[in-house]
C-alpha atoms as an extended CHARMM CRD file, in Angstrom:
* protein
*
       147  EXT
         1         1  MET       CA              1.8280000000        1.4750000000       16.7350000000  PROA      1               0.0000000000
         2         2  LEU       CA              0.3360000000        2.0130000000       13.2620000000  PROA      2               0.0000000000
         3         3  GLN       CA              1.5840000000        5.6140000000       13.2670000000  PROA      3               0.0000000000
         4         4  VAL       CA              5.1270000000        4.3960000000       13.8890000000  PROA      4               0.0000000000
         5         5  ILE       CA              4.8670000000        1.8490000000       11.0610000000  PROA      5               0.0000000000
         6         6  VAL       CA              3.4680000000        4.4620000000        8.6920000000  PROA      6               0.0000000000
         7         7  VAL       CA              6.2900000000        6.8860000000        9.4410000000  PROA      7               0.0000000000
         8         8  TYR       CA              8.8720000000        4.0910000000        9.1490000000  PROA      8               0.0000000000
         9         9  TYR       CA              7.6320000000        3.2100000000        5.6850000000  PROA      9               0.0000000000
        10        10  ALA       CA              6.9860000000        6.7510000000        4.5120000000  PROA      10              0.0000000000
        11        11  LEU       CA             10.6400000000        7.7290000000        4.8300000000  PROA      11              0.0000000000
        12        12  PRO       CA             12.1170000000        5.2230000000        2.3490000000  PROA      12              0.0000000000
        13        13  TYR       CA              9.5220000000        6.2410000000       -0.2080000000  PROA      13              0.0000000000
        14        14  ILE       CA             10.7200000000        9.7730000000       -0.6390000000  PROA      14              0.0000000000
        15        15  ARG       CA             11.8600000000        8.6790000000       -4.1090000000  PROA      15              0.0000000000
        16        16  MET       CA              8.1910000000        8.2140000000       -5.0210000000  PROA      16              0.0000000000
        17        17  MET       CA              8.0220000000       11.9890000000       -4.6810000000  PROA      17              0.0000000000
        18        18  GLU       CA             10.8810000000       12.7610000000       -7.0570000000  PROA      18              0.0000000000
        19        19  GLY       CA             10.7220000000       16.2540000000       -8.4020000000  PROA      19              0.0000000000
        20        20  LEU       CA              8.7910000000       17.6750000000       -5.4610000000  PROA      20              0.0000000000
        21        21  PRO       CA             10.4610000000       20.2930000000       -3.2610000000  PROA      21              0.0000000000
        22        22  ASP       CA             11.4830000000       19.1030000000        0.2090000000  PROA      22              0.0000000000
        23        23  PHE       CA              8.7890000000       21.1260000000        1.9620000000  PROA      23              0.0000000000
        24        24  LEU       CA              6.0950000000       19.3510000000       -0.1040000000  PROA      24              0.0000000000
        25        25  LYS       CA              7.6510000000       15.9430000000        0.6120000000  PROA      25              0.0000000000
        26        26  ASN       CA              7.5880000000       16.7510000000        4.3120000000  PROA      26              0.0000000000
        27        27  MET       CA              4.0120000000       17.9710000000        4.0420000000  PROA      27              0.0000000000
        28        28  LEU       CA              2.8710000000       14.7200000000        2.4040000000  PROA      28              0.0000000000
        29        29  SER       CA              4.7210000000       12.5850000000        4.9430000000  PROA      29              0.0000000000
        30        30  GLY       CA              2.9520000000       14.4100000000        7.7520000000  PROA      30              0.0000000000
        31        31  MET       CA             -0.5510000000       14.1480000000        6.2660000000  PROA      31              0.0000000000
        32        32  SER       CA             -3.1280000000       11.7790000000        7.6710000000  PROA      32              0.0000000000
        33        33  ASN       CA             -4.7450000000        9.1800000000        5.4160000000  PROA      33              0.0000000000
        34        34  GLN       CA             -7.8660000000       11.3480000000        5.2420000000  PROA      34              0.0000000000
        35        35  GLU       CA             -5.8460000000       14.3600000000        4.1300000000  PROA      35              0.0000000000
        36        36  LEU       CA             -4.0830000000       12.2840000000        1.4750000000  PROA      36              0.0000000000
        37        37  THR       CA             -7.4700000000       10.9670000000        0.3080000000  PROA      37              0.0000000000
        38        38  ASN       CA             -8.7220000000       14.5530000000       -0.0080000000  PROA      38              0.0000000000
        39        39  VAL       CA             -5.7330000000       15.4070000000       -2.2220000000  PROA      39              0.0000000000
        40        40  VAL       CA             -6.2930000000       12.3210000000       -4.3940000000  PROA      40              0.0000000000
        41        41  ASN       CA            -10.0390000000       12.9790000000       -4.6880000000  PROA      41              0.0000000000
        42        42  ASN       CA             -9.5380000000       16.6220000000       -5.7120000000  PROA      42              0.0000000000
        43        43  PRO       CA             -6.8170000000       16.4810000000       -8.3740000000  PROA      43              0.0000000000
        44        44  ALA       CA             -7.8880000000       19.7470000000       -9.9810000000  PROA      44              0.0000000000
        45        45  LEU       CA             -6.8050000000       21.6180000000       -6.8480000000  PROA      45              0.0000000000
        46        46  TYR       CA             -3.2070000000       20.3160000000       -6.7570000000  PROA      46              0.0000000000
        47        47  ALA       CA             -0.2020000000       19.8650000000       -9.0140000000  PROA      47              0.0000000000
        48        48  ALA       CA             -0.2020000000       16.5080000000      -10.7930000000  PROA      48              0.0000000000
        49        49  GLY       CA              3.0730000000       15.3790000000       -9.1640000000  PROA      49              0.0000000000
        50        50  PHE       CA              1.7180000000       16.1800000000       -5.7210000000  PROA      50              0.0000000000
        51        51  VAL       CA             -1.4680000000       14.1800000000       -6.3770000000  PROA      51              0.0000000000
        52        52  ASP       CA              0.5310000000       11.2500000000       -7.7420000000  PROA      52              0.0000000000
        53        53  ALA       CA              2.8560000000       11.2230000000       -4.7310000000  PROA      53              0.0000000000
        54        54  ALA       CA             -0.1520000000       11.4120000000       -2.3740000000  PROA      54              0.0000000000
        55        55  ARG       CA             -1.7950000000        8.4790000000       -4.1920000000  PROA      55              0.0000000000
        56        56  LYS       CA              1.3640000000        6.3660000000       -3.9210000000  PROA      56              0.0000000000
        57        57  MET       CA              1.9020000000        7.1860000000       -0.2550000000  PROA      57              0.0000000000
        58        58  LEU       CA             -1.7160000000        6.3740000000        0.5510000000  PROA      58              0.0000000000
        59        59  SER       CA             -1.5310000000        3.0480000000       -1.2900000000  PROA      59              0.0000000000
        60        60  VAL       CA              1.6240000000        2.0590000000        0.6030000000  PROA      60              0.0000000000
        61        61  ARG       CA              0.0620000000        2.9930000000        3.9310000000  PROA      61              0.0000000000
        62        62  GLN       CA             -3.0820000000        1.0050000000        3.1610000000  PROA      62              0.0000000000
        63        63  ALA       CA             -1.0630000000       -1.9800000000        2.0040000000  PROA      63              0.0000000000
        64        64  MET       CA              1.0180000000       -1.9310000000        5.1720000000  PROA      64              0.0000000000
        65        65  VAL       CA             -2.0840000000       -2.5360000000        7.2790000000  PROA      65              0.0000000000
        66        66  SER       CA             -2.8180000000       -5.7700000000        5.4340000000  PROA      66              0.0000000000
        67        67  LEU       CA              0.8460000000       -6.7420000000        5.1700000000  PROA      67              0.0000000000
        68        68  ASN       CA              1.1620000000       -6.9080000000        8.9260000000  PROA      68              0.0000000000
        69        69  ASN       CA             -0.9980000000      -10.0400000000        8.7940000000  PROA      69              0.0000000000
        70        70  MET       CA              1.2150000000      -11.7290000000        6.2050000000  PROA      70              0.0000000000
        71        71  THR       CA              3.8540000000      -14.2770000000        7.1700000000  PROA      71              0.0000000000
        72        72  ASP       CA              7.4600000000      -13.8810000000        6.1020000000  PROA      72              0.0000000000
        73        73  GLU       CA              6.9660000000      -16.6800000000        3.5840000000  PROA      73              0.0000000000
        74        74  GLN       CA              3.9260000000      -14.9590000000        2.0690000000  PROA      74              0.0000000000
        75        75  MET       CA              5.8720000000      -11.7240000000        1.7750000000  PROA      75              0.0000000000
        76        76  LEU       CA              8.7940000000      -13.4320000000        0.0630000000  PROA      76              0.0000000000
        77        77  ALA       CA              6.3870000000      -15.1460000000       -2.3310000000  PROA      77              0.0000000000
        78        78  ALA       CA              4.8510000000      -11.7550000000       -3.1190000000  PROA      78              0.0000000000
        79        79  ILE       CA              8.2640000000      -10.2910000000       -3.9310000000  PROA      79              0.0000000000
        80        80  HSD       CA              9.3670000000      -13.2670000000       -6.0200000000  PROA      80              0.0000000000
        81        81  ASN       CA              6.1140000000      -13.9830000000       -7.8740000000  PROA      81              0.0000000000
        82        82  ASN       CA              3.7150000000      -11.1210000000       -7.0610000000  PROA      82              0.0000000000
        83        83  PRO       CA              0.5400000000      -13.2150000000       -7.4680000000  PROA      83              0.0000000000
        84        84  GLN       CA             -1.4870000000      -10.4180000000       -5.8550000000  PROA      84              0.0000000000
        85        85  GLY       CA             -0.3420000000       -7.8880000000       -8.4390000000  PROA      85              0.0000000000
        86        86  PHE       CA              1.0810000000       -5.4150000000       -5.9060000000  PROA      86              0.0000000000
        87        87  SER       CA              2.5380000000       -2.1520000000       -7.1850000000  PROA      87              0.0000000000
        88        88  HSD       CA              6.2760000000       -1.5450000000       -7.1150000000  PROA      88              0.0000000000
        89        89  ASP       CA              5.8450000000        0.7820000000       -4.1340000000  PROA      89              0.0000000000
        90        90  VAL       CA              4.0380000000       -1.9170000000       -2.1470000000  PROA      90              0.0000000000
        91        91  LEU       CA              6.7130000000       -4.4810000000       -3.0160000000  PROA      91              0.0000000000
        92        92  ASP       CA              9.2960000000       -1.9700000000       -1.7870000000  PROA      92              0.0000000000
        93        93  ALA       CA              7.3620000000       -1.7450000000        1.4710000000  PROA      93              0.0000000000
        94        94  ILE       CA              7.2310000000       -5.5390000000        1.7280000000  PROA      94              0.0000000000
        95        95  SER       CA             11.0050000000       -5.7620000000        1.3530000000  PROA      95              0.0000000000
        96        96  MET       CA             11.4340000000       -3.1360000000        4.0680000000  PROA      96              0.0000000000
        97        97  GLU       CA              9.0750000000       -5.0580000000        6.3530000000  PROA      97              0.0000000000
        98        98  LEU       CA             11.0610000000       -8.2640000000        5.7900000000  PROA      98              0.0000000000
        99        99  LEU       CA             14.2120000000       -6.3780000000        6.7210000000  PROA      99              0.0000000000
       100       100  ARG       CA             12.5520000000       -4.8690000000        9.7950000000  PROA      100             0.0000000000
       101       101  ARG       CA             11.4430000000       -8.3380000000       10.8840000000  PROA      101             0.0000000000
       102       102  GLU       CA             14.9230000000       -9.7260000000       10.2050000000  PROA      102             0.0000000000
       103       103  ALA       CA             13.1840000000      -12.5570000000        8.3410000000  PROA      103             0.0000000000
       104       104  PRO       CA             15.6800000000      -15.4540000000        8.2240000000  PROA      104             0.0000000000
       105       105  ALA       CA             14.8180000000      -16.5720000000        4.6750000000  PROA      105             0.0000000000
       106       106  PHE       CA             15.1640000000      -12.9990000000        3.4070000000  PROA      106             0.0000000000
       107       107  ILE       CA             18.4690000000      -12.4750000000        5.2280000000  PROA      107             0.0000000000
       108       108  ASN       CA             19.8050000000      -15.8110000000        3.9330000000  PROA      108             0.0000000000
       109       109  GLU       CA             18.7180000000      -15.0280000000        0.3800000000  PROA      109             0.0000000000
       110       110  VAL       CA             20.7610000000      -11.8350000000        0.2900000000  PROA      110             0.0000000000
       111       111  ALA       CA             23.6540000000      -13.0840000000        2.4500000000  PROA      111             0.0000000000
       112       112  SER       CA             24.1290000000      -16.0630000000        0.1040000000  PROA      112             0.0000000000
       113       113  LEU       CA             24.9920000000      -13.7460000000       -2.7770000000  PROA      113             0.0000000000
       114       114  SER       CA             28.6380000000      -13.3060000000       -3.6980000000  PROA      114             0.0000000000
       115       115  THR       CA             30.3920000000      -10.0300000000       -2.9380000000  PROA      115             0.0000000000
       116       116  PRO       CA             30.3940000000       -9.0090000000       -6.6390000000  PROA      116             0.0000000000
       117       117  GLU       CA             26.6470000000       -9.7470000000       -6.8310000000  PROA      117             0.0000000000
       118       118  LEU       CA             25.9990000000       -7.6220000000       -3.7330000000  PROA      118             0.0000000000
       119       119  GLN       CA             28.1240000000       -4.8020000000       -5.1220000000  PROA      119             0.0000000000
       120       120  ALA       CA             26.2380000000       -4.9360000000       -8.4240000000  PROA      120             0.0000000000
       121       121  MET       CA             22.9630000000       -4.7560000000       -6.5000000000  PROA      121             0.0000000000
       122       122  VAL       CA             24.0970000000       -1.6760000000       -4.5730000000  PROA      122             0.0000000000
       123       123  TYR       CA             25.4710000000        0.0840000000       -7.6560000000  PROA      123             0.0000000000
       124       124  ASN       CA             22.2830000000       -0.6040000000       -9.6100000000  PROA      124             0.0000000000
       125       125  ALA       CA             19.9520000000        0.2660000000       -6.7210000000  PROA      125             0.0000000000
       126       126  GLY       CA             17.1230000000        1.4480000000       -8.9590000000  PROA      126             0.0000000000
       127       127  ALA       CA             16.5880000000       -2.1110000000      -10.1840000000  PROA      127             0.0000000000
       128       128  TYR       CA             16.0140000000       -3.5750000000       -6.7080000000  PROA      128             0.0000000000
       129       129  TYR       CA             13.5790000000       -3.0810000000       -3.8460000000  PROA      129             0.0000000000
       130       130  ASP       CA             14.7300000000       -0.8770000000       -0.9640000000  PROA      130             0.0000000000
       131       131  GLY       CA             14.9210000000       -3.6930000000        1.5980000000  PROA      131             0.0000000000
       132       132  TYR       CA             17.2790000000       -5.6200000000       -0.6620000000  PROA      132             0.0000000000
       133       133  ILE       CA             19.5380000000       -2.5860000000       -1.1420000000  PROA      133             0.0000000000
       134       134  LYS       CA             19.7270000000       -1.8350000000        2.5760000000  PROA      134             0.0000000000
       135       135  LEU       CA             20.4370000000       -5.4750000000        3.4080000000  PROA      135             0.0000000000
       136       136  ALA       CA             23.0270000000       -5.7690000000        0.6190000000  PROA      136             0.0000000000
       137       137  ASN       CA             24.8160000000       -2.7230000000        2.0470000000  PROA      137             0.0000000000
       138       138  ARG       CA             24.7200000000       -4.2300000000        5.5150000000  PROA      138             0.0000000000
       139       139  VAL       CA             26.0760000000       -7.6050000000        4.3480000000  PROA      139             0.0000000000
       140       140  LEU       CA             28.8500000000       -5.9000000000        2.3780000000  PROA      140             0.0000000000
       141       141  ASN       CA             29.8050000000       -3.8020000000        5.3960000000  PROA      141             0.0000000000
       142       142  GLU       CA             29.8920000000       -6.9070000000        7.5840000000  PROA      142             0.0000000000
       143       143  ARG       CA             32.1110000000       -8.7160000000        5.0630000000  PROA      143             0.0000000000
       144       144  ILE       CA             34.4910000000       -5.7770000000        4.7210000000  PROA      144             0.0000000000
       145       145  ASN       CA             34.7770000000       -5.2410000000        8.4770000000  PROA      145             0.0000000000
       146       146  LEU       CA             35.5950000000       -8.8660000000        9.3150000000  PROA      146             0.0000000000
       147       147  PRO       CA             38.6980000000       -9.1120000000       11.5230000000  PROA      147             0.0000000000
């Protein structure tokens, strides 16, 4: 089950590997945690961007293990207030987990936004976490496709 979760969360984080060729992105996504740790612990052997992307992917994977024990309310609190000091990549992963869980409070938060607010969120995607963007797209599509 953990492998499935890791792959699920690795895919949306391709943007953390901006600038890397596709074959390197695929290589990182397929690496085990131990292999990623070896890259991070031996930065002189790899390009700086590759090491940075490996570090980010490893941190997201490690965070996902602990996030599975968090309630929806704790996850929303982390996104809104971030008392734990999570990185942006981890907060992205939290938003994706809330979407995967179909957390009612998360769904209601986004669904309560007006259509112009949702459109602004989608058009300015870089300013929002991935789960919010995906949910905003979904809500907009549902509103547009109403009979």
